PDB file of C-alpha atoms in Angstrom:
ATOM      1  CA  UNK A 211     157.496 102.996  75.639  1.00 62.00           C
ATOM      2  CA  UNK A 212     154.769 100.545  75.265  1.00 67.00           C
ATOM      3  CA  UNK A 213     153.273  99.614  71.817  1.00 65.00           C
ATOM      4  CA  UNK A 214     150.061  98.099  71.139  1.00 68.00           C
ATOM      5  CA  UNK A 215     149.578  95.908  67.963  1.00 72.00           C
ATOM      6  CA  UNK A 216     146.198  96.485  66.039  1.00 72.00           C
ATOM      7  CA  UNK A 217     145.338  92.720  64.734  1.00 80.00           C
ATOM      8  CA  UNK A 218     144.267  94.413  61.314  1.00 85.00           C
ATOM      9  CA  UNK A 219     143.516  91.252  59.326  1.00 89.00           C
ATOM     10  CA  UNK A 220     141.504  89.499  62.211  1.00 90.00           C
ATOM     11  CA  UNK A 221     139.553  92.680  62.177  1.00 91.00           C
ATOM     12  CA  UNK A 222     139.187  92.506  58.932  1.00 94.00           C
ATOM     13  CA  UNK A 223     137.793  88.709  59.324  1.00 95.00           C
ATOM     14  CA  UNK A 224     135.364  89.989  61.933  1.00 94.00           C
ATOM     15  CA  UNK A 225     134.036  92.469  59.910  1.00 94.00           C
ATOM     16  CA  UNK A 226     133.422  90.262  56.798  1.00 96.00           C
ATOM     17  CA  UNK A 227     131.990  87.615  59.151  1.00 95.00           C
ATOM     18  CA  UNK A 228     129.526  90.293  60.830  1.00 95.00           C
ATOM     19  CA  UNK A 229     128.279  91.464  57.297  1.00 95.00           C
ATOM     20  CA  UNK A 230     127.979  88.111  56.116  1.00 95.00           C
ATOM     21  CA  UNK A 231     124.933  87.825  59.007  1.00 93.00           C
ATOM     22  CA  UNK A 232     123.329  90.938  58.819  1.00 92.00           C
ATOM     23  CA  UNK A 233     119.993  91.622  60.047  1.00 88.00           C
ATOM     24  CA  UNK A 234     117.552  94.130  59.225  1.00 84.00           C
ATOM     25  CA  UNK A 235     116.116  96.108  62.104  1.00 80.00           C
ATOM     26  CA  UNK A 236     112.695  96.773  61.592  1.00 76.00           C
ATOM     27  CA  UNK A 237     111.441  97.043  65.218  1.00 63.00           C
ATOM     28  CA  UNK A 238     111.822 100.872  65.931  1.00 57.00           C
ATOM     29  CA  UNK A 239     108.985 101.781  63.065  1.00 57.00           C
ATOM     30  CA  UNK A 240     105.870 103.383  64.181  1.00 55.00           C
ATOM     31  CA  UNK A 241     104.338 100.273  62.365  1.00 56.00           C
ATOM     32  CA  UNK A 242     105.089  96.996  62.547  1.00 60.00           C
ATOM     33  CA  UNK A 243     106.585  95.330  59.269  1.00 65.00           C
ATOM     34  CA  UNK A 244     107.129  91.370  59.395  1.00 69.00           C
ATOM     35  CA  UNK A 245     110.208  91.037  57.435  1.00 73.00           C
ATOM     36  CA  UNK A 246     112.749  93.040  55.396  1.00 76.00           C
ATOM     37  CA  UNK A 247     110.879  91.490  52.198  1.00 74.00           C
ATOM     38  CA  UNK A 248     107.776  94.004  53.288  1.00 74.00           C
ATOM     39  CA  UNK A 249     110.189  96.931  52.039  1.00 77.00           C
ATOM     40  CA  UNK A 250     110.335  98.361  48.525  1.00 74.00           C
ATOM     41  CA  UNK A 251     112.216  96.397  45.816  1.00 75.00           C
ATOM     42  CA  UNK A 252     114.784  99.140  45.043  1.00 76.00           C
ATOM     43  CA  UNK A 253     115.185  99.158  49.184  1.00 81.00           C
ATOM     44  CA  UNK A 254     115.731  95.603  49.441  1.00 83.00           C
ATOM     45  CA  UNK A 255     118.157  95.726  46.492  1.00 83.00           C
ATOM     46  CA  UNK A 256     120.091  98.184  47.869  1.00 85.00           C
ATOM     47  CA  UNK A 257     120.766  96.646  51.307  1.00 88.00           C
ATOM     48  CA  UNK A 258     121.493  93.685  49.403  1.00 91.00           C
ATOM     49  CA  UNK A 259     123.860  95.555  47.812  1.00 92.00           C
ATOM     50  CA  UNK A 260     125.621  97.013  51.030  1.00 93.00           C
ATOM     51  CA  UNK A 261     125.741  93.787  52.814  1.00 94.00           C
ATOM     52  CA  UNK A 262     127.383  91.796  50.280  1.00 96.00           C
ATOM     53  CA  UNK A 263     129.572  94.647  49.190  1.00 96.00           C
ATOM     54  CA  UNK A 264     130.939  94.904  52.679  1.00 96.00           C
ATOM     55  CA  UNK A 265     131.380  91.162  52.996  1.00 97.00           C
ATOM     56  CA  UNK A 266     133.464  91.162  49.943  1.00 97.00           C
ATOM     57  CA  UNK A 267     135.523  93.728  50.473  1.00 97.00           C
ATOM     58  CA  UNK A 268     136.524  92.844  54.032  1.00 97.00           C
ATOM     59  CA  UNK A 269     137.085  89.064  52.958  1.00 97.00           C
ATOM     60  CA  UNK A 270     139.537  90.015  50.315  1.00 97.00           C
ATOM     61  CA  UNK A 271     141.299  92.531  52.642  1.00 96.00           C
ATOM     62  CA  UNK A 272     141.535  89.927  55.405  1.00 96.00           C
ATOM     63  CA  UNK A 273     143.651  87.675  53.419  1.00 96.00           C
ATOM     64  CA  UNK A 274     145.383  90.746  51.477  1.00 96.00           C
ATOM     65  CA  UNK A 275     146.312  91.878  54.789  1.00 93.00           C
ATOM     66  CA  UNK A 276     148.142  88.556  56.062  1.00 92.00           C
ATOM     67  CA  UNK A 277     150.016  87.879  52.578  1.00 95.00           C
ATOM     68  CA  UNK A 278     151.268  91.528  53.177  1.00 93.00           C
ATOM     69  CA  UNK A 279     152.529  90.933  56.879  1.00 90.00           C
ATOM     70  CA  UNK A 280     154.286  87.916  55.846  1.00 89.00           C
ATOM     71  CA  UNK A 281     155.998  89.836  53.084  1.00 92.00           C
ATOM     72  CA  UNK A 282     157.299  92.381  55.493  1.00 91.00           C
ATOM     73  CA  UNK A 283     158.768  89.943  57.496  1.00 88.00           C
ATOM     74  CA  UNK A 284     160.422  88.231  54.689  1.00 90.00           C
ATOM     75  CA  UNK A 285     161.523  91.528  53.294  1.00 91.00           C
ATOM     76  CA  UNK A 286     162.826  92.658  57.045  1.00 88.00           C
ATOM     77  CA  UNK A 287     164.217  89.101  58.315  1.00 81.00           C
ATOM     78  CA  UNK A 288     161.189  88.520  60.634  1.00 74.00           C
ATOM     79  CA  UNK A 289     161.091  84.741  60.157  1.00 74.00           C
ATOM     80  CA  UNK A 290     163.429  82.403  61.538  1.00 72.00           C
ATOM     81  CA  UNK A 291     164.189  80.460  58.375  1.00 68.00           C
ATOM     82  CA  UNK A 292     167.058  78.496  60.116  1.00 66.00           C
ATOM     83  CA  UNK A 293     164.007  76.898  61.571  1.00 63.00           C
ATOM     84  CA  UNK A 294     162.571  75.276  58.131  1.00 67.00           C
ATOM     85  CA  UNK A 295     162.142  71.496  58.339  1.00 69.00           C
ATOM     86  CA  UNK A 296     163.656  70.829  55.010  1.00 72.00           C
ATOM     87  CA  UNK A 297     166.923  69.248  53.702  1.00 74.00           C
ATOM     88  CA  UNK A 298     170.118  71.266  53.358  1.00 79.00           C
ATOM     89  CA  UNK A 299     169.682  71.420  49.470  1.00 81.00           C
ATOM     90  CA  UNK A 300     165.970  73.423  49.648  1.00 82.00           C
ATOM     91  CA  UNK A 301     166.596  75.302  52.405  1.00 79.00           C
ATOM     92  CA  UNK A 302     169.706  76.652  50.636  1.00 83.00           C
ATOM     93  CA  UNK A 303     167.105  77.209  47.599  1.00 88.00           C
ATOM     94  CA  UNK A 304     164.764  78.899  49.781  1.00 87.00           C
ATOM     95  CA  UNK A 305     167.410  81.292  51.402  1.00 87.00           C
ATOM     96  CA  UNK A 306     168.263  82.383  47.886  1.00 90.00           C
ATOM     97  CA  UNK A 307     164.804  82.892  46.995  1.00 91.00           C
ATOM     98  CA  UNK A 308     164.194  85.052  49.867  1.00 90.00           C
ATOM     99  CA  UNK A 309     167.596  86.964  49.394  1.00 91.00           C
ATOM    100  CA  UNK A 310     166.574  87.572  45.813  1.00 92.00           C
ATOM    101  CA  UNK A 311     163.061  88.833  47.106  1.00 92.00           C
ATOM    102  CA  UNK A 312     164.683  91.479  49.343  1.00 92.00           C
ATOM    103  CA  UNK A 313     166.808  92.563  46.716  1.00 92.00           C
ATOM    104  CA  UNK A 314     164.045  92.976  44.216  1.00 92.00           C
ATOM    105  CA  UNK A 315     161.885  95.189  46.371  1.00 90.00           C
ATOM    106  CA  UNK A 316     164.746  96.913  48.425  1.00 88.00           C
ATOM    107  CA  UNK A 317     163.698 100.125  46.843  1.00 86.00           C
ATOM    108  CA  UNK A 318     161.034 101.913  48.750  1.00 83.00           C
ATOM    109  CA  UNK A 319     158.697 102.580  45.568  1.00 87.00           C
ATOM    110  CA  UNK A 320     158.983  98.676  44.618  1.00 90.00           C
ATOM    111  CA  UNK A 321     157.784  97.992  48.189  1.00 88.00           C
ATOM    112  CA  UNK A 322     155.221 100.475  47.896  1.00 88.00           C
ATOM    113  CA  UNK A 323     153.976  98.796  44.472  1.00 89.00           C
ATOM    114  CA  UNK A 324     153.998  95.325  46.077  1.00 92.00           C
ATOM    115  CA  UNK A 325     151.867  96.170  49.062  1.00 91.00           C
ATOM    116  CA  UNK A 326     149.530  98.694  46.965  1.00 89.00           C
ATOM    117  CA  UNK A 327     149.160  97.923  43.479  1.00 89.00           C
ATOM    118  CA  UNK A 328     150.299  94.217  43.288  1.00 93.00           C
ATOM    119  CA  UNK A 329     147.205  92.214  42.956  1.00 95.00           C
ATOM    120  CA  UNK A 330     146.565  89.548  46.024  1.00 96.00           C
ATOM    121  CA  UNK A 331     146.605  86.564  43.942  1.00 97.00           C
ATOM    122  CA  UNK A 332     149.914  87.367  42.256  1.00 96.00           C
ATOM    123  CA  UNK A 333     151.520  87.985  45.514  1.00 96.00           C
ATOM    124  CA  UNK A 334     150.184  84.733  46.895  1.00 97.00           C
ATOM    125  CA  UNK A 335     151.794  82.886  44.084  1.00 96.00           C
ATOM    126  CA  UNK A 336     155.169  84.973  44.601  1.00 95.00           C
ATOM    127  CA  UNK A 337     155.241  83.650  48.238  1.00 94.00           C
ATOM    128  CA  UNK A 338     154.387  79.711  46.811  1.00 95.00           C
ATOM    129  CA  UNK A 339     157.590  80.358  44.538  1.00 94.00           C
ATOM    130  CA  UNK A 340     160.059  81.588  47.346  1.00 92.00           C
ATOM    131  CA  UNK A 341     159.251  78.471  49.203  1.00 91.00           C
ATOM    132  CA  UNK A 342     158.850  76.066  46.165  1.00 90.00           C
ATOM    133  CA  UNK A 343     155.419  75.007  47.162  1.00 92.00           C
ATOM    134  CA  UNK A 344     152.765  73.425  45.335  1.00 94.00           C
ATOM    135  CA  UNK A 345     150.305  76.400  45.202  1.00 95.00           C
ATOM    136  CA  UNK A 346     146.378  75.615  45.278  1.00 95.00           C
ATOM    137  CA  UNK A 347     145.916  76.316  41.702  1.00 95.00           C
ATOM    138  CA  UNK A 348     148.622  73.219  40.772  1.00 95.00           C
ATOM    139  CA  UNK A 349     146.521  71.363  43.706  1.00 95.00           C
ATOM    140  CA  UNK A 350     145.859  67.527  42.689  1.00 95.00           C
ATOM    141  CA  UNK A 351     142.966  68.240  44.562  1.00 95.00           C
ATOM    142  CA  UNK A 352     139.589  69.409  42.408  1.00 96.00           C
ATOM    143  CA  UNK A 353     138.256  71.377  45.354  1.00 96.00           C
ATOM    144  CA  UNK A 354     141.365  73.198  46.067  1.00 96.00           C
ATOM    145  CA  UNK A 355     141.976  74.199  42.757  1.00 97.00           C
ATOM    146  CA  UNK A 356     138.136  75.287  42.465  1.00 97.00           C
ATOM    147  CA  UNK A 357     138.744  77.443  45.445  1.00 97.00           C
ATOM    148  CA  UNK A 358     141.400  79.205  43.898  1.00 97.00           C
ATOM    149  CA  UNK A 359     139.208  79.965  41.016  1.00 97.00           C
ATOM    150  CA  UNK A 360     136.631  81.463  43.384  1.00 97.00           C
ATOM    151  CA  UNK A 361     139.235  83.535  45.048  1.00 98.00           C
ATOM    152  CA  UNK A 362     139.962  85.405  41.660  1.00 97.00           C
ATOM    153  CA  UNK A 363     136.305  85.802  41.219  1.00 96.00           C
ATOM    154  CA  UNK A 364     136.217  87.104  44.628  1.00 97.00           C
ATOM    155  CA  UNK A 365     139.129  89.235  44.104  1.00 97.00           C
ATOM    156  CA  UNK A 366     137.714  90.520  40.703  1.00 96.00           C
ATOM    157  CA  UNK A 367     134.275  91.437  42.481  1.00 96.00           C
ATOM    158  CA  UNK A 368     136.261  93.230  45.183  1.00 96.00           C
ATOM    159  CA  UNK A 369     137.848  95.227  42.715  1.00 95.00           C
ATOM    160  CA  UNK A 370     134.588  95.885  40.776  1.00 95.00           C
ATOM    161  CA  UNK A 371     133.139  97.212  44.179  1.00 96.00           C
ATOM    162  CA  UNK A 372     136.457  99.139  45.018  1.00 94.00           C
ATOM    163  CA  UNK A 373     136.968 101.244  41.502  1.00 94.00           C
ATOM    164  CA  UNK A 374     132.848 101.059  40.900  1.00 92.00           C
ATOM    165  CA  UNK A 375     132.033 101.862  37.586  1.00 92.00           C
ATOM    166  CA  UNK A 376     128.517 102.053  35.972  1.00 92.00           C
ATOM    167  CA  UNK A 377     128.859  98.961  33.461  1.00 93.00           C
ATOM    168  CA  UNK A 378     129.247  96.957  36.896  1.00 92.00           C
ATOM    169  CA  UNK A 379     125.757  98.385  38.184  1.00 88.00           C
ATOM    170  CA  UNK A 380     124.385  96.978  34.661  1.00 88.00           C
ATOM    171  CA  UNK A 381     126.196  93.760  34.454  1.00 91.00           C
ATOM    172  CA  UNK A 382     125.201  90.294  35.340  1.00 90.00           C
ATOM    173  CA  UNK A 383     127.789  90.198  37.915  1.00 90.00           C
ATOM    174  CA  UNK A 384     125.644  92.684  40.088  1.00 90.00           C
ATOM    175  CA  UNK A 385     122.709  90.544  39.582  1.00 88.00           C
ATOM    176  CA  UNK A 386     124.653  87.510  40.745  1.00 90.00           C
ATOM    177  CA  UNK A 387     125.705  89.626  43.595  1.00 92.00           C
ATOM    178  CA  UNK A 388     122.083  90.736  44.507  1.00 89.00           C
ATOM    179  CA  UNK A 389     120.805  87.065  44.483  1.00 89.00           C
ATOM    180  CA  UNK A 390     123.273  86.198  47.107  1.00 91.00           C
ATOM    181  CA  UNK A 391     121.517  84.982  50.682  1.00 91.00           C
ATOM    182  CA  UNK A 392     123.187  84.663  54.085  1.00 91.00           C
ATOM    183  CA  UNK A 393     124.806  81.343  53.253  1.00 94.00           C
ATOM    184  CA  UNK A 394     126.038  82.781  49.950  1.00 95.00           C
ATOM    185  CA  UNK A 395     127.730  85.242  51.676  1.00 96.00           C
ATOM    186  CA  UNK A 396     129.399  83.155  54.288  1.00 95.00           C
ATOM    187  CA  UNK A 397     130.583  81.154  51.375  1.00 96.00           C
ATOM    188  CA  UNK A 398     132.464  84.511  49.949  1.00 97.00           C
ATOM    189  CA  UNK A 399     134.323  84.669  53.629  1.00 97.00           C
ATOM    190  CA  UNK A 400     135.122  81.090  53.541  1.00 96.00           C
ATOM    191  CA  UNK A 401     136.867  81.252  50.417  1.00 97.00           C
ATOM    192  CA  UNK A 402     139.855  83.689  51.812  1.00 97.00           C
ATOM    193  CA  UNK A 403     140.068  81.635  54.960  1.00 96.00           C
ATOM    194  CA  UNK A 404     140.763  78.291  53.763  1.00 96.00           C
ATOM    195  CA  UNK A 405     143.403  79.802  51.473  1.00 96.00           C
ATOM    196  CA  UNK A 406     144.890  81.311  54.738  1.00 95.00           C
ATOM    197  CA  UNK A 407     144.551  77.951  56.590  1.00 93.00           C
ATOM    198  CA  UNK A 408     146.177  76.310  53.651  1.00 94.00           C
ATOM    199  CA  UNK A 409     148.822  78.497  53.280  1.00 93.00           C
ATOM    200  CA  UNK A 410     149.829  78.178  57.228  1.00 90.00           C
ATOM    201  CA  UNK A 411     150.064  74.378  56.457  1.00 88.00           C
ATOM    202  CA  UNK A 412     152.074  74.505  53.540  1.00 88.00           C
ATOM    203  CA  UNK A 413     154.492  77.320  54.069  1.00 87.00           C
ATOM    204  CA  UNK A 414     156.595  77.840  56.928  1.00 81.00           C
ATOM    205  CA  UNK A 415     154.850  81.680  58.141  1.00 76.00           C
ATOM    206  CA  UNK A 416     153.163  82.974  61.063  1.00 70.00           C
ATOM    207  CA  UNK A 417     149.892  80.852  61.936  1.00 74.00           C
ATOM    208  CA  UNK A 418     146.584  82.873  61.320  1.00 79.00           C
ATOM    209  CA  UNK A 419     143.997  83.530  63.716  1.00 84.00           C
ATOM    210  CA  UNK A 420     141.017  82.221  62.094  1.00 87.00           C
ATOM    211  CA  UNK A 421     138.874  81.524  64.979  1.00 86.00           C
ATOM    212  CA  UNK A 422     135.603  83.661  65.722  1.00 86.00           C
ATOM    213  CA  UNK A 423     136.673  86.067  68.041  1.00 82.00           C
ATOM    214  CA  UNK A 424     133.162  87.280  69.323  1.00 77.00           C
ATOM    215  CA  UNK A 425     134.261  91.119  68.847  1.00 82.00           C
ATOM    216  CA  UNK A 426     131.282  91.298  66.346  1.00 85.00           C
ATOM    217  CA  UNK A 427     128.968  88.550  66.022  1.00 83.00           C
ATOM    218  CA  UNK A 428     126.489  90.182  63.433  1.00 86.00           C
ATOM    219  CA  UNK A 429     125.900  93.619  61.878  1.00 89.00           C
ATOM    220  CA  UNK A 430     122.293  95.131  62.224  1.00 88.00           C
ATOM    221  CA  UNK A 431     121.077  97.507  59.595  1.00 87.00           C
ATOM    222  CA  UNK A 432     118.525  99.929  60.841  1.00 81.00           C
ATOM    223  CA  UNK A 433     115.568 100.897  57.849  1.00 79.00           C
ATOM    224  CA  UNK A 434     115.183 104.359  57.645  1.00 74.00           C
ATOM    225  CA  UNK A 435     111.711 104.881  56.964  1.00 73.00           C
ATOM    226  CA  UNK A 436     112.862 107.714  54.520  1.00 73.00           C
ATOM    227  CA  UNK A 437     110.130 107.427  51.734  1.00 70.00           C
ATOM    228  CA  UNK A 438     112.009 110.307  49.538  1.00 74.00           C
ATOM    229  CA  UNK A 439     114.997 108.325  49.847  1.00 74.00           C
ATOM    230  CA  UNK A 440     113.246 105.079  48.840  1.00 73.00           C
ATOM    231  CA  UNK A 441     112.185 107.043  45.764  1.00 72.00           C
ATOM    232  CA  UNK A 442     115.379 108.020  44.989  1.00 76.00           C
ATOM    233  CA  UNK A 443     116.986 104.592  45.125  1.00 71.00           C
ATOM    234  CA  UNK A 444     113.992 103.042  43.183  1.00 69.00           C
ATOM    235  CA  UNK A 445     115.253 105.632  40.449  1.00 71.00           C
ATOM    236  CA  UNK A 446     111.919 107.055  39.998  1.00 69.00           C
ATOM    237  CA  UNK A 447     108.672 108.154  41.492  1.00 73.00           C
ATOM    238  CA  UNK A 448     105.791 106.037  43.215  1.00 70.00           C
ATOM    239  CA  UNK A 449     103.037 105.388  41.206  1.00 76.00           C
ATOM    240  CA  UNK A 450      99.682 106.137  43.280  1.00 76.00           C
ATOM    241  CA  UNK A 451      99.308 102.573  43.654  1.00 74.00           C
ATOM    242  CA  UNK A 452     103.237 101.969  45.093  1.00 69.00           C
ATOM    243  CA  UNK A 453     102.589 105.185  47.160  1.00 67.00           C
ATOM    244  CA  UNK A 454      99.539 103.545  48.607  1.00 64.00           C
ATOM    245  CA  UNK A 455     101.144 100.439  49.282  1.00 62.00           C
ATOM    246  CA  UNK A 456     104.600 101.708  50.608  1.00 61.00           C
ATOM    247  CA  UNK A 457     104.327 105.161  52.088  1.00 57.00           C
ATOM    248  CA  UNK A 458     100.708 104.354  54.241  1.00 50.00           C
ATOM    249  CA  UNK A 459     101.845 100.797  55.746  1.00 47.00           C
ATOM    250  CA  UNK A 460      99.601  99.951  58.644  1.00 43.00           C
ATOM    251  CA  UNK A 461     100.591  98.250  61.826  1.00 38.00           C
ATOM    252  CA  UNK A 462     100.573  94.388  62.361  1.00 38.00           C
ATOM    253  CA  UNK A 463      97.841  93.292  64.326  1.00 40.00           C
ATOM    254  CA  UNK A 464      99.584  90.992  66.494  1.00 37.00           C
ATOM    255  CA  UNK A 465      97.209  88.231  68.061  1.00 38.00           C
ATOM    256  CA  UNK A 466      96.440  88.399  71.674  1.00 37.00           C
TER     257      UNK A 466
END
């Protein structure tokens, strides 16, 4: 019986990149808006929320998918540790660490807790401890240390989005998130991507496919043009002036 491998982490990375480059389609309307900036501010903000939220969630999920894969290989003897280019003393040390890791997570409940509930950053720290390598947050390179701080911020944002609470929707963090442009969203994707690259360079674990595989080049959000929904997103009814501006839009007259 043949089996097909689903490349989950790569697909998450594809999704994150796609939503970082999201376009908003306005061309299907009965009138021709110039850009998404012509939409009501509430609609603009909610579109921005969607684009950045998906980018953040899938960016972190990409890296977590790989980290979980590496743990799975370690716990199930899926990595050939004999090929490590260490001296004998360090090789023995790493092998002992792997054995302790396997004992620590031998129970099914503990494995489930590792994969589903442990923070991503804590799992990464555990991997570095197993291989006795210098983690990013202890790097002599300030840029790498900053990258780790950015990963923590991104992880916190992902958690705020997954476990959405009313206070987050009123917080300065949300305003910062809504202020990101396309470049800002791509910067979010780059944080876990570079961390994954560093891990493959420092640790004897599987290589990561960080290439753009061109399965999804960009996401396209189609503006619904539903005025009652726009008012709902706004949180109040349009004033007479707003209704005149947003609900009686005229087609753009193109030059001949």
